[in-house]
XYZ file of C-alpha atoms in Angstrom:
608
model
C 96.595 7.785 74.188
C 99.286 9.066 71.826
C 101.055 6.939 69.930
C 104.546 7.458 71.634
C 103.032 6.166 75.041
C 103.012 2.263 73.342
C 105.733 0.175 73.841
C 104.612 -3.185 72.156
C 107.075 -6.308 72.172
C 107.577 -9.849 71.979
C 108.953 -12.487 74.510
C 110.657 -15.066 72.772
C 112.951 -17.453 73.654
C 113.898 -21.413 73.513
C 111.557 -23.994 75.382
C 111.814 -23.619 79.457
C 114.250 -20.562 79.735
C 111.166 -18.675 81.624
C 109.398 -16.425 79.416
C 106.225 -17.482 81.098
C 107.907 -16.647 84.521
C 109.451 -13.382 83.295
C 105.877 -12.376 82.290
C 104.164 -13.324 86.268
C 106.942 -11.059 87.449
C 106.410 -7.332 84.963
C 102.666 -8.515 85.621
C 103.001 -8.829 89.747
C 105.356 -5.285 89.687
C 103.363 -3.675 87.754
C 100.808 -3.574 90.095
C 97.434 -5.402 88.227
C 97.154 -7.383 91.236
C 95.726 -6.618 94.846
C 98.281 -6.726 97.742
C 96.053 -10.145 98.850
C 94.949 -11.384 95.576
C 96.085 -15.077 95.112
C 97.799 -15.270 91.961
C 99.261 -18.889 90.710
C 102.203 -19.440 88.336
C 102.657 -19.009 84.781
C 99.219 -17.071 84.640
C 99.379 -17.111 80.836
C 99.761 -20.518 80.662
C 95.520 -20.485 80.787
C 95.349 -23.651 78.304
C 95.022 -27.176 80.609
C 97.537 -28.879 77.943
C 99.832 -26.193 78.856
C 99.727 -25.978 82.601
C 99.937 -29.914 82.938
C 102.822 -30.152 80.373
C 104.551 -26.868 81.201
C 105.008 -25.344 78.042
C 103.406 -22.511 76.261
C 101.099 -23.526 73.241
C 99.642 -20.550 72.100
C 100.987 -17.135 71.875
C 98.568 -14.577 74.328
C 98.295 -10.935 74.767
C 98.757 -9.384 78.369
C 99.700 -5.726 78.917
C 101.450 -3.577 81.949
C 101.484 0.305 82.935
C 104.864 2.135 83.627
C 104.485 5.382 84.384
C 103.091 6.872 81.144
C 103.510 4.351 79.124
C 101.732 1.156 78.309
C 103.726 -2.052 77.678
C 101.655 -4.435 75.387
C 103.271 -8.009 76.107
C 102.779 -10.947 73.678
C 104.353 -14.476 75.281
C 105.253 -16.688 72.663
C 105.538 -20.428 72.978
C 109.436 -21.663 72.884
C 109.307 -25.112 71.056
C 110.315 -25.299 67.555
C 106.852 -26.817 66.435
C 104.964 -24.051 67.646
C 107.289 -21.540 65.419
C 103.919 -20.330 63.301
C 102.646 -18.845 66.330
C 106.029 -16.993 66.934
C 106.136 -16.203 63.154
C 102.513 -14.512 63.106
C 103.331 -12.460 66.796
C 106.116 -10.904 65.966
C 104.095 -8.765 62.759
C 102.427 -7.135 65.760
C 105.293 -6.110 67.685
C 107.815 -2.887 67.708
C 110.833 -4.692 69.871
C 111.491 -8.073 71.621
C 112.726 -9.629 74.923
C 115.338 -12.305 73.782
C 115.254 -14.568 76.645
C 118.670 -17.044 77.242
C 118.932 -19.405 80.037
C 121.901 -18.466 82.023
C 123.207 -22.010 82.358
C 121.793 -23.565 78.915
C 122.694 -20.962 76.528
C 121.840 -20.843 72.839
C 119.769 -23.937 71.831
C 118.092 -24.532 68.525
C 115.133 -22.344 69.224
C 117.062 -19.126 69.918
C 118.516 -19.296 66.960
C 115.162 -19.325 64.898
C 113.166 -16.655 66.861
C 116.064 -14.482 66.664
C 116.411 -15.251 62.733
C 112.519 -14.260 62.134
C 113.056 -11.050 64.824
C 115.850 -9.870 62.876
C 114.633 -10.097 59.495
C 111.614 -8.114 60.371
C 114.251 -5.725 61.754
C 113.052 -5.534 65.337
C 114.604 -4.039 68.280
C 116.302 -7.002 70.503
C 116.890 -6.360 74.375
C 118.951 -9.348 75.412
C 118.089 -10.572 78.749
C 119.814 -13.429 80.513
C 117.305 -15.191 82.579
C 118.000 -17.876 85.488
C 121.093 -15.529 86.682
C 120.497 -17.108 90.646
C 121.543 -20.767 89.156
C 124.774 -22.018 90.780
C 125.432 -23.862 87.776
C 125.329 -20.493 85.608
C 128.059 -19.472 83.483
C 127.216 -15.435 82.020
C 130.120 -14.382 80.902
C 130.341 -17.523 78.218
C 126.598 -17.007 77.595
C 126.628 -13.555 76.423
C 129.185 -14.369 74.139
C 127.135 -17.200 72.854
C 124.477 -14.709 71.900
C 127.005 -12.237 70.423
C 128.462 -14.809 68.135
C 124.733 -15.657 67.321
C 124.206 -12.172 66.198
C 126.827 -12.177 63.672
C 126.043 -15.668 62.771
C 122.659 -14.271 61.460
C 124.186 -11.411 60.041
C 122.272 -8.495 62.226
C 123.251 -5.102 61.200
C 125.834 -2.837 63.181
C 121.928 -1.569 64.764
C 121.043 -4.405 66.600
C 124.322 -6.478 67.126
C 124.552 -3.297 69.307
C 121.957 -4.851 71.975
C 121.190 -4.220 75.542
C 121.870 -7.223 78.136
C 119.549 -7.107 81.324
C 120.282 -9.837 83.447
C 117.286 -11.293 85.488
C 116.300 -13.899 87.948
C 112.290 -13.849 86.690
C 111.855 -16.402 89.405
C 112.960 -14.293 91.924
C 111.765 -11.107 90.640
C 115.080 -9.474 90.181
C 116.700 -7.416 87.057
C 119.917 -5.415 87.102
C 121.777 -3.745 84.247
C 125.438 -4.496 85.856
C 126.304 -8.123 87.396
C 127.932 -6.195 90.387
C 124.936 -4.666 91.241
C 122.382 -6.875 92.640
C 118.844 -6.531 91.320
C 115.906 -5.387 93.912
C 113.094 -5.718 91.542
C 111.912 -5.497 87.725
C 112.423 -2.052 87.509
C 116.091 -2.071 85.319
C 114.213 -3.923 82.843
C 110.796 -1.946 82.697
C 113.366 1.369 81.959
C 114.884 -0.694 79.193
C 112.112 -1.286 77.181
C 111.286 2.218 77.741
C 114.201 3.343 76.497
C 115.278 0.773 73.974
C 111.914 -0.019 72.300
C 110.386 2.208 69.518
C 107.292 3.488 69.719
C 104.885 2.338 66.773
C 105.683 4.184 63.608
C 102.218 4.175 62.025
C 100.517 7.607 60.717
C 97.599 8.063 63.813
C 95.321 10.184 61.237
C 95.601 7.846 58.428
C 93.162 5.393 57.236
C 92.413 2.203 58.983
C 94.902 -0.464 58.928
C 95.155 -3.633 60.589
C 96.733 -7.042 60.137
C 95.206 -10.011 61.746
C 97.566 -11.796 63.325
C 95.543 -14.361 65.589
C 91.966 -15.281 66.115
C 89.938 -16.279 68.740
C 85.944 -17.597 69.850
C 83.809 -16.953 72.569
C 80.447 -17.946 72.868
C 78.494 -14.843 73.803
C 80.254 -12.756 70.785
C 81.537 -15.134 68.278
C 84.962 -15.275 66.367
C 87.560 -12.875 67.396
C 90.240 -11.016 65.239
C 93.181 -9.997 67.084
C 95.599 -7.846 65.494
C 97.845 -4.463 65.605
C 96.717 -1.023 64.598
C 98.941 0.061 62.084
C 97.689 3.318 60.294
C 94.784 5.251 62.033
C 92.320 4.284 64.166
C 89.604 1.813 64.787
C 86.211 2.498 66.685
C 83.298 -0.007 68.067
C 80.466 -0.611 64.745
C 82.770 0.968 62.375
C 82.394 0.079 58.563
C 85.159 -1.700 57.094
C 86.993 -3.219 54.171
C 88.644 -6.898 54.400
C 91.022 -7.680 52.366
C 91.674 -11.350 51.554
C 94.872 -12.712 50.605
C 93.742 -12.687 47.180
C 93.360 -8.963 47.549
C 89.744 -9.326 47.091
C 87.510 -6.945 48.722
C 84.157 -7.783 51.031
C 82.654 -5.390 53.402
C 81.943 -6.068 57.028
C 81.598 -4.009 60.282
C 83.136 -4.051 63.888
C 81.504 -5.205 66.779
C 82.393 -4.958 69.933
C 85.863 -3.793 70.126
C 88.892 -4.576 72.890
C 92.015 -3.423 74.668
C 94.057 -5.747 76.847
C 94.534 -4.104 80.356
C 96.625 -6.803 82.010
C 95.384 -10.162 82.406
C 91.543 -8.724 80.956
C 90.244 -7.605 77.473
C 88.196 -4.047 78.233
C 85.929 -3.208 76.406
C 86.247 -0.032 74.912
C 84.407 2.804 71.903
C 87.532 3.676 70.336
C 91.552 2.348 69.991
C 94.183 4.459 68.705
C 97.336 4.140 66.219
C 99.556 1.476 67.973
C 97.462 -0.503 70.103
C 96.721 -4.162 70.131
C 93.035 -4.909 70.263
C 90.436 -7.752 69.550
C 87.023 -7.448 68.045
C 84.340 -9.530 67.465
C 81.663 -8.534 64.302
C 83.589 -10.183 61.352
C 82.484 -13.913 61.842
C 84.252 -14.860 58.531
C 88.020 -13.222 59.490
C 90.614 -15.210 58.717
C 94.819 -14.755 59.795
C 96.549 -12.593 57.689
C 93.967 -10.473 56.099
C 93.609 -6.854 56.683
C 90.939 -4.926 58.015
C 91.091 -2.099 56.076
C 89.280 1.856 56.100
C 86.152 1.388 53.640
C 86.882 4.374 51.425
C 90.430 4.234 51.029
C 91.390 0.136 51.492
C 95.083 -0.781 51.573
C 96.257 -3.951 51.968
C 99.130 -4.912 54.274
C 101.892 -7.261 53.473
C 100.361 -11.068 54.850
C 101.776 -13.282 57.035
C 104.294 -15.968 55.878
C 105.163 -18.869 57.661
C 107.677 -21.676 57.217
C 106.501 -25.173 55.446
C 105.284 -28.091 57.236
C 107.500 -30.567 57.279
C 105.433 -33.842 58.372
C 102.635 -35.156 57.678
C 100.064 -37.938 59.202
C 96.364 -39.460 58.339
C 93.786 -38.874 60.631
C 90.867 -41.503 60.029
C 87.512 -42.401 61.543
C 87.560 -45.264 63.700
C 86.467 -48.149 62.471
C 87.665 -50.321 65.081
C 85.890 -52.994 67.428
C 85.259 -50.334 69.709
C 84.428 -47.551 67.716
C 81.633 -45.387 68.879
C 81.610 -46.901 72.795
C 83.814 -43.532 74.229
C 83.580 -40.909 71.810
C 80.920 -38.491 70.797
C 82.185 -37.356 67.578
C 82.926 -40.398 65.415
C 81.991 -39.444 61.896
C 83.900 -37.847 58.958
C 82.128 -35.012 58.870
C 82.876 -34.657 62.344
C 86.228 -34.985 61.298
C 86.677 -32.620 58.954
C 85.081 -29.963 60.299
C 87.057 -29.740 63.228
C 90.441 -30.194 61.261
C 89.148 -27.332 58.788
C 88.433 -25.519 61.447
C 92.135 -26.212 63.177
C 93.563 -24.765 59.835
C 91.985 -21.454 60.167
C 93.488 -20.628 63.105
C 96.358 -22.991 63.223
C 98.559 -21.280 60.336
C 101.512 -23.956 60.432
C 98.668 -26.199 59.818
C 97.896 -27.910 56.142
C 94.499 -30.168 55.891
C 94.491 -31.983 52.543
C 91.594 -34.168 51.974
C 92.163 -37.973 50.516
C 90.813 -40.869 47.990
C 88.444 -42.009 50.930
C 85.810 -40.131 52.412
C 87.333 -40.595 55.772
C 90.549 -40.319 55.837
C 92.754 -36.682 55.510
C 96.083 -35.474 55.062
C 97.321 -33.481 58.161
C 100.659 -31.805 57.953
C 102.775 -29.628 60.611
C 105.688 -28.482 61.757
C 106.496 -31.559 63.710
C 105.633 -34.646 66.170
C 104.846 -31.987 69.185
C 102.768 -29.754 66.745
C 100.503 -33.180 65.184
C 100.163 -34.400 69.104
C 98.397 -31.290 70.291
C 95.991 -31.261 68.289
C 95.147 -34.996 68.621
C 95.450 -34.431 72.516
C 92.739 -31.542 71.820
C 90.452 -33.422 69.907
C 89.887 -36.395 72.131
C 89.701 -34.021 75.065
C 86.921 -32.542 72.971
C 85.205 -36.278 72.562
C 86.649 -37.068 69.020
C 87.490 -40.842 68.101
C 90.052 -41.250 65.239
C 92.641 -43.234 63.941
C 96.198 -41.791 62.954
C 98.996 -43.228 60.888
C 102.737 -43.332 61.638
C 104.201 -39.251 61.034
C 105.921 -39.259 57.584
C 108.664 -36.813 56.319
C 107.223 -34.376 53.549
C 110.104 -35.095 50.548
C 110.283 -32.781 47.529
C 111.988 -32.924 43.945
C 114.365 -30.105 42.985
C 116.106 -31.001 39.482
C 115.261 -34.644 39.473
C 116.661 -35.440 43.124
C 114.953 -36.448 45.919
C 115.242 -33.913 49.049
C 113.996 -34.738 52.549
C 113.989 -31.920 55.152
C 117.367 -31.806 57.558
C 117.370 -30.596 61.413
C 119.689 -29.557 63.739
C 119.966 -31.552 66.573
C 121.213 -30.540 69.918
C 121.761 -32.693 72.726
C 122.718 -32.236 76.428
C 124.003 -35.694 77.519
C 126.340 -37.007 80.596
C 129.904 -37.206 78.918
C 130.061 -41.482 79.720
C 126.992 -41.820 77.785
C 128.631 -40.195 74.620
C 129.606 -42.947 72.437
C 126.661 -44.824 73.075
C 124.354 -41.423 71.889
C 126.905 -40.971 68.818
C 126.246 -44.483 67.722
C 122.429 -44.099 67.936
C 122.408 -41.280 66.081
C 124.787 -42.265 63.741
C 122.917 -45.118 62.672
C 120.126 -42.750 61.836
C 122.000 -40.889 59.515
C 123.552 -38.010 61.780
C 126.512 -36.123 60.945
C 127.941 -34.267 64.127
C 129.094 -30.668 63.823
C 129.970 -29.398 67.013
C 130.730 -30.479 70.714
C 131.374 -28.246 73.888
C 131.525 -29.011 77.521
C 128.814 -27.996 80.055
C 130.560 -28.946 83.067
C 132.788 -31.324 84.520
C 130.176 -34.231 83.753
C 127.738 -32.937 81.258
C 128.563 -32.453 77.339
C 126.443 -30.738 74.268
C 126.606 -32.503 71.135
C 125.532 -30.826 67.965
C 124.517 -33.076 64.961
C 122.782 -32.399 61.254
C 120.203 -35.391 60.915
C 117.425 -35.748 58.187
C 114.096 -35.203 59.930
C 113.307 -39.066 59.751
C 115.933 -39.590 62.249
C 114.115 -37.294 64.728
C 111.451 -40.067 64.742
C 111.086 -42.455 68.197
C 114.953 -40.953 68.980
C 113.438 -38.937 72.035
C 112.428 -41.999 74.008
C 115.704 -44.150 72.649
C 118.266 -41.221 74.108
C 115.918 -40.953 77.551
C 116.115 -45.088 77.946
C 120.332 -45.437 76.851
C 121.335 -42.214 79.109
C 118.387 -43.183 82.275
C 116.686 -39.829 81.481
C 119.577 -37.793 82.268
C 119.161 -36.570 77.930
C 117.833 -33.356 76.624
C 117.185 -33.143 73.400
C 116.137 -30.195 71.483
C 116.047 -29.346 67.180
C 115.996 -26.579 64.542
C 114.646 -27.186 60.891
C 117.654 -26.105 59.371
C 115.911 -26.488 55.030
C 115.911 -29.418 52.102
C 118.826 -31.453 51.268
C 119.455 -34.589 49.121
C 117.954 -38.120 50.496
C 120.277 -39.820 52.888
C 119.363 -43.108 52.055
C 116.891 -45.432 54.107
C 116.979 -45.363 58.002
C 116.199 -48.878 59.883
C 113.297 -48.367 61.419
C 111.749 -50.662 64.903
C 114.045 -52.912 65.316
C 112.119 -55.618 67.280
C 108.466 -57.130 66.105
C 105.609 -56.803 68.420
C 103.191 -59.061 69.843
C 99.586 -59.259 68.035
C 96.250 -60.417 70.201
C 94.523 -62.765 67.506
C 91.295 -63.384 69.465
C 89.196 -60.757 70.935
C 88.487 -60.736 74.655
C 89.291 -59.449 78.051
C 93.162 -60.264 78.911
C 93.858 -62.081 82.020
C 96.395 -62.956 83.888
C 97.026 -66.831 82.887
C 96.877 -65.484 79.208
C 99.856 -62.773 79.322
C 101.901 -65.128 81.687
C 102.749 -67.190 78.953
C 103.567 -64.991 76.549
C 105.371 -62.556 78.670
C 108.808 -64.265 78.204
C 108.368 -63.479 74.539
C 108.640 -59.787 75.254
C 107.158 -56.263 76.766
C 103.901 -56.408 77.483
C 101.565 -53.325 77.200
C 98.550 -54.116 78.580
C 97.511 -55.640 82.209
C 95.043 -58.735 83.516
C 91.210 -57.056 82.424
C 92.309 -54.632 79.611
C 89.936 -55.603 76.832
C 91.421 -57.177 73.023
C 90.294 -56.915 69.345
C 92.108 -59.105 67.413
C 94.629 -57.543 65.341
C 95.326 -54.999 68.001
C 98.938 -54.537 69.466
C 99.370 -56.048 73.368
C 103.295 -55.904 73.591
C 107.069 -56.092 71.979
C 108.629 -58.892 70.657
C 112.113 -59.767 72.022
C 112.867 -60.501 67.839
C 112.743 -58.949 64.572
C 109.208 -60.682 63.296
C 105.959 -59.935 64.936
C 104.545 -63.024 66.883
C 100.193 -63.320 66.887
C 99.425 -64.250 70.929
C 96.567 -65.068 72.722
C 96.044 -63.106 76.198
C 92.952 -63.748 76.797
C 94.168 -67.586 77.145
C 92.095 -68.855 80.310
C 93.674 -72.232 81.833
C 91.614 -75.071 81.942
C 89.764 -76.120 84.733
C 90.596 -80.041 85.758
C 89.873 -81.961 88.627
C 93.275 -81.560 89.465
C 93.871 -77.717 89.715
C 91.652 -75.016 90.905
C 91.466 -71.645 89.673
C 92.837 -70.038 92.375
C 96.378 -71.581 91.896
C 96.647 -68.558 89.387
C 97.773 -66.186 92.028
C 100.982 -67.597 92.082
C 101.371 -66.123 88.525
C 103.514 -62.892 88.417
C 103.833 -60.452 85.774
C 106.245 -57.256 85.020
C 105.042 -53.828 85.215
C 103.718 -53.600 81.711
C 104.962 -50.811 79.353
C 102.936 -47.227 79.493
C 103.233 -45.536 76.308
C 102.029 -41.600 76.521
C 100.827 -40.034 73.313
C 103.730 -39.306 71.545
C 105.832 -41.890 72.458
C 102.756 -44.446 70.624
C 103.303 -41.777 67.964
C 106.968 -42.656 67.829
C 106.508 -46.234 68.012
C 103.807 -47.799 65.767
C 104.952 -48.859 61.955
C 104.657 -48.065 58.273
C 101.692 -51.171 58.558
C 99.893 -50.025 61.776
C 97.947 -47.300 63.562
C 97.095 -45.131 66.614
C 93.558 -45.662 67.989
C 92.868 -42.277 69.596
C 89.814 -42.008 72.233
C 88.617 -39.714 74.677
C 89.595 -42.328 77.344
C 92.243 -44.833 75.364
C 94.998 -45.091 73.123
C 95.375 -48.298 71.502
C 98.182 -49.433 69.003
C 96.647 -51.969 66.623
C 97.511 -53.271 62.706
C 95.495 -51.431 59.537
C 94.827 -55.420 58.590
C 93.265 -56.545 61.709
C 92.685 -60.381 60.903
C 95.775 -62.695 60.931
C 94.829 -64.214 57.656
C 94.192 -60.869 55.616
C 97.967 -59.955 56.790
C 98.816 -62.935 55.690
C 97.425 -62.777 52.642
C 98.329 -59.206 52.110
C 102.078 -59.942 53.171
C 102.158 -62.974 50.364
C 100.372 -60.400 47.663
C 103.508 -57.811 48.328
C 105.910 -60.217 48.141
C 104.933 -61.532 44.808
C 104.408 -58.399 43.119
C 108.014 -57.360 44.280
């Protein structure tokens, strides 16, 4: 194919405005599908995490035919802690699809995919998604994006940007409001029209930037990237060339086209075209496969800094070793090693101890993911509370700032400014959604971000959205109050039962129920004060000749408190950690015995 019959863009967008969707409905018009094939939702969303939490992960490769041309489709995930995968895309791409939700607006994300689209100079085509909404208001929308534009500075080029307006649910695009859409088609003529061709010289020599990777078990690792300059061809010798610029020589395997939802195999790809190959087992993102007599290197692949950071240990609790199969450090860090290579927000740093290691990302989401992954994989671990990743510039501290957006019901707003206040927020905007609904805008050091989710969804009854941009360094703050109650510490192993957390439940939340099994040291509720309070659950009442045990079922207990991954994330202290296993999470102390904490406590208190 020549070059001029690729069109080659990116979807990207903020969290849930329905890039995903937009992407079932191009692939269901353009006619991949049988008329009786039975095709689910968000088909790209292949990953399990994804489908049962509804977001896009990882970015993925899908392509359409219109006409002549073919449309090579990269969906991108929308949350701010998935930005390296946006950040790596977007080398590959000619043009992109800026998707805004027709009632939400701008949020935090739109701002920094349209920040990285621009300065790689990219072609935008605005489209504003979720048009059928009765709550949607357009007109202030597109104005929102047009005061983005020159917010960010885009040249008189691209400020000058196309507006399709959809309804991806529905199926529907149209070019003019007054014209009601009847299918995809208005859009499909836009990127045609609107979207470069790739600009690379088709008889050059071989270049290609890899931009993701990828295994399979049959062939190996994957590279996945763009063809630049020339052309690349099934057990063709090659040049690599590392980010060091040093040179090693290796030779392509099987090579790949994406022809909608499949990867064909195929002899030969041209100038322009996305493809995968397998061959080079040691590839790595953002090195170039190059031509092996004439080997140029392309410019690599920056991303942004990560901006938290958490331990990952083995397990050396009680029950270490009963659910998982992989248990040992070198488990460990192999399979956080091999995160990194494909992971490019990702930074592994290896501690003092053997089995412990430093794992930093882009944010809480990011770090859960990949713990999520790993027990679904059969890993046991411990992990430590997130931290903030400070630096010094000129002898001053400087902690990383966000910005903060939150959608809230307009009687809940002094209560939200006063919990963000105290965690060292600074609002900067507010604008009205709606007779009931308000957006608040707010700079707040990245600490602050920590356990607010689930604090705004209990003080507005889940009716708060909450979304943030990392915004860059400033000076410290000063210190944030952390948990403000104690919790409730199990100091005798067992099996809880019911007598046990009866009376202790009017101290506090419980977490666990009657039969859930105890270490000592390990964390079975909340305390209604400040301290922590060491309990005994597995308390069994004594048997007299008096009572009989089966006056116990008079005993009632409250629901005890779930907590989900990150919420356990959010919530443990400086002085505890997260026991991660295939089949548990538990929230214990690092000093498991009462009198080592104790003694520790007394120790710390002395030398301060």
């Amino acid at each position: 194919m020549p070059i001029t019959t690729f069109r080659n863009i990116a979807l990207i967008a903020h969290v849930d405005h329905g890039k995903t969707t937009l992407v079932d409905a191009l692939l269901k018009q353009s006619g991949i599908f049988r008329a009786n094939q039975q095709v689910a939702e968000r088909i790209m969303d292949s990953n399990a995490l994804e489908r049962e939490r509804g977001i896009t992960i990882l970015a993925k490769n899908t392509s359409v035919r219109y006409g002549d041309i073919k449309i090579n489709i990269v969906d991108t995930p929308g949350h701010s802690d998935f930005g390296g995968e946006v950040e790596r895309v977007l080398k590959m791409v000619n043009g992109v699809l800026l998707l805004v939700d027709a009632f939400e607006g701008t949020m935090p994300q739109t701002r920094f995919v349209l920040r990285k689209a621009l300065e790689l100079n990219l072609k935008p085509i605005v489209v504003i998604n979720k048009i059928d909404r009765a709550e949607s208001r357009i007109t202030e929308v597109v104005d929102e994006v047009l005061e983005l534009f020159i917010d960010l500075e885009a040249g008189e080029e691209l400020i000058d940007f196309p507006i399709v307006y959809a309804s991806a649910k529905d199926g529907t695009a149209t070019m003019d409001m007054a014209i009601p859409g009847e299918n995809m088609r208005p859009l499909f003529d836009a990127i045609v029209k609107y979207i470069s061709p790739p600009d690379g010289d088709a008889g050059g020599a071989l270049q290609l930037l890899i931009n993701n990777t990828d295994y399979d078990s049959f062939v190996g690792r994957i590279g996945i990237g763009c063809v630049k300059r020339g052309s690349i061809s099934s057990g063709q010798q090659v040049n690599i060339i590392g980010h060091d610029g040093s040179l090693r020589q290796g030779r392509i395997g099987s090579l790949y086209i994406y022809e909608g939802l499949d990867r064909v195999e195929v002899d030969k790809a041209p100038c322009g075209e996305i493809v995968s190959f397998s061959g080079l087992e040691d590839i790595r993102i953002g090195e170039t496969v190059a031509d092996k007599d004439q080997p140029e290197q392309l410019e690599s692949i920056t991303v942004d800094e990560p901006t938290l950071k958490m331990t990952f240990m083995v397990n050396d609790s009680p029950f270490a070793g009963e659910e998982g199969k992989h248990l040992t450090s070198r488990h460990l860090r192999s399979r956080l090693f091999k995160e990194m290579e494909k992971n490019v927000s990702l930074r592994v740093e290896e501690t003092d101890s053997p089995d412990a290691f430093q794992v930093s990302g882009r944010g809480e989401l990011h770090l859960s993911i990949l713990i999520e992954t790993m027990r679904r994989e059969g890993y046991e671990l411990q992990v430590s509370k997130p931290e903030v990743i400070f630096r010094w510039e000129v002898g001053n501290l400087m902690e990383p700032m966000e910005l903060l957006m939150v959608d809230i019901p307009k009687d809940k707003m002094g209560v939200v400014m006063e919990i963000i206040g105290a965690r060292k927020g600074e609002m900067v905007n507010m604008t009205s959604l709606g007779p009931d609904q308000l957006r608040m805008e707010f700079k707040i050091p990245a600490r602050g971000l920590l356990g607010l989710r689930s604090q705004l969804l209990s003080e507005t009854r889940g009716h708060g959205v909450m979304s943030h941009l990392f915004l860059g360094y400033e000076t410290y703050k000063g210190d944030i109050k952390g948990r403000y109650q104690g919790v409730l510490i199990a100091f005798e192993s067992g099996e809880a039962n019911l007598y046990g957390l009866h009376s202790v439940q009017d101290r506090g939340v419980l977490f666990v129920s009657p039969g859930t099994r105890i270490y000592e040291g390990m964390i079975v509720g909340e305390h209604s004060r400040e301290q922590d309070l060491n309990v005994n659950v597995c308390k069994k009442k004594h048997l007299t000749n008096m009572r009989s045990s089966t006056s116990e079922t008079a005993l009632r207990l409250e629901e005890p408190k779930q907590f989900s991954l990150e919420e356990a994330l959010e919530y443990i202290s400086s002085d505890e950690l997260l026991e991660v296993t295939p089949k548990n999470l538990r929230m214990r102390k690092r000093i498991l015995s009462k009198h080592d904490r104790q003694k520790s406590f007394k120790t710390t208190n002395q030398q301060a």
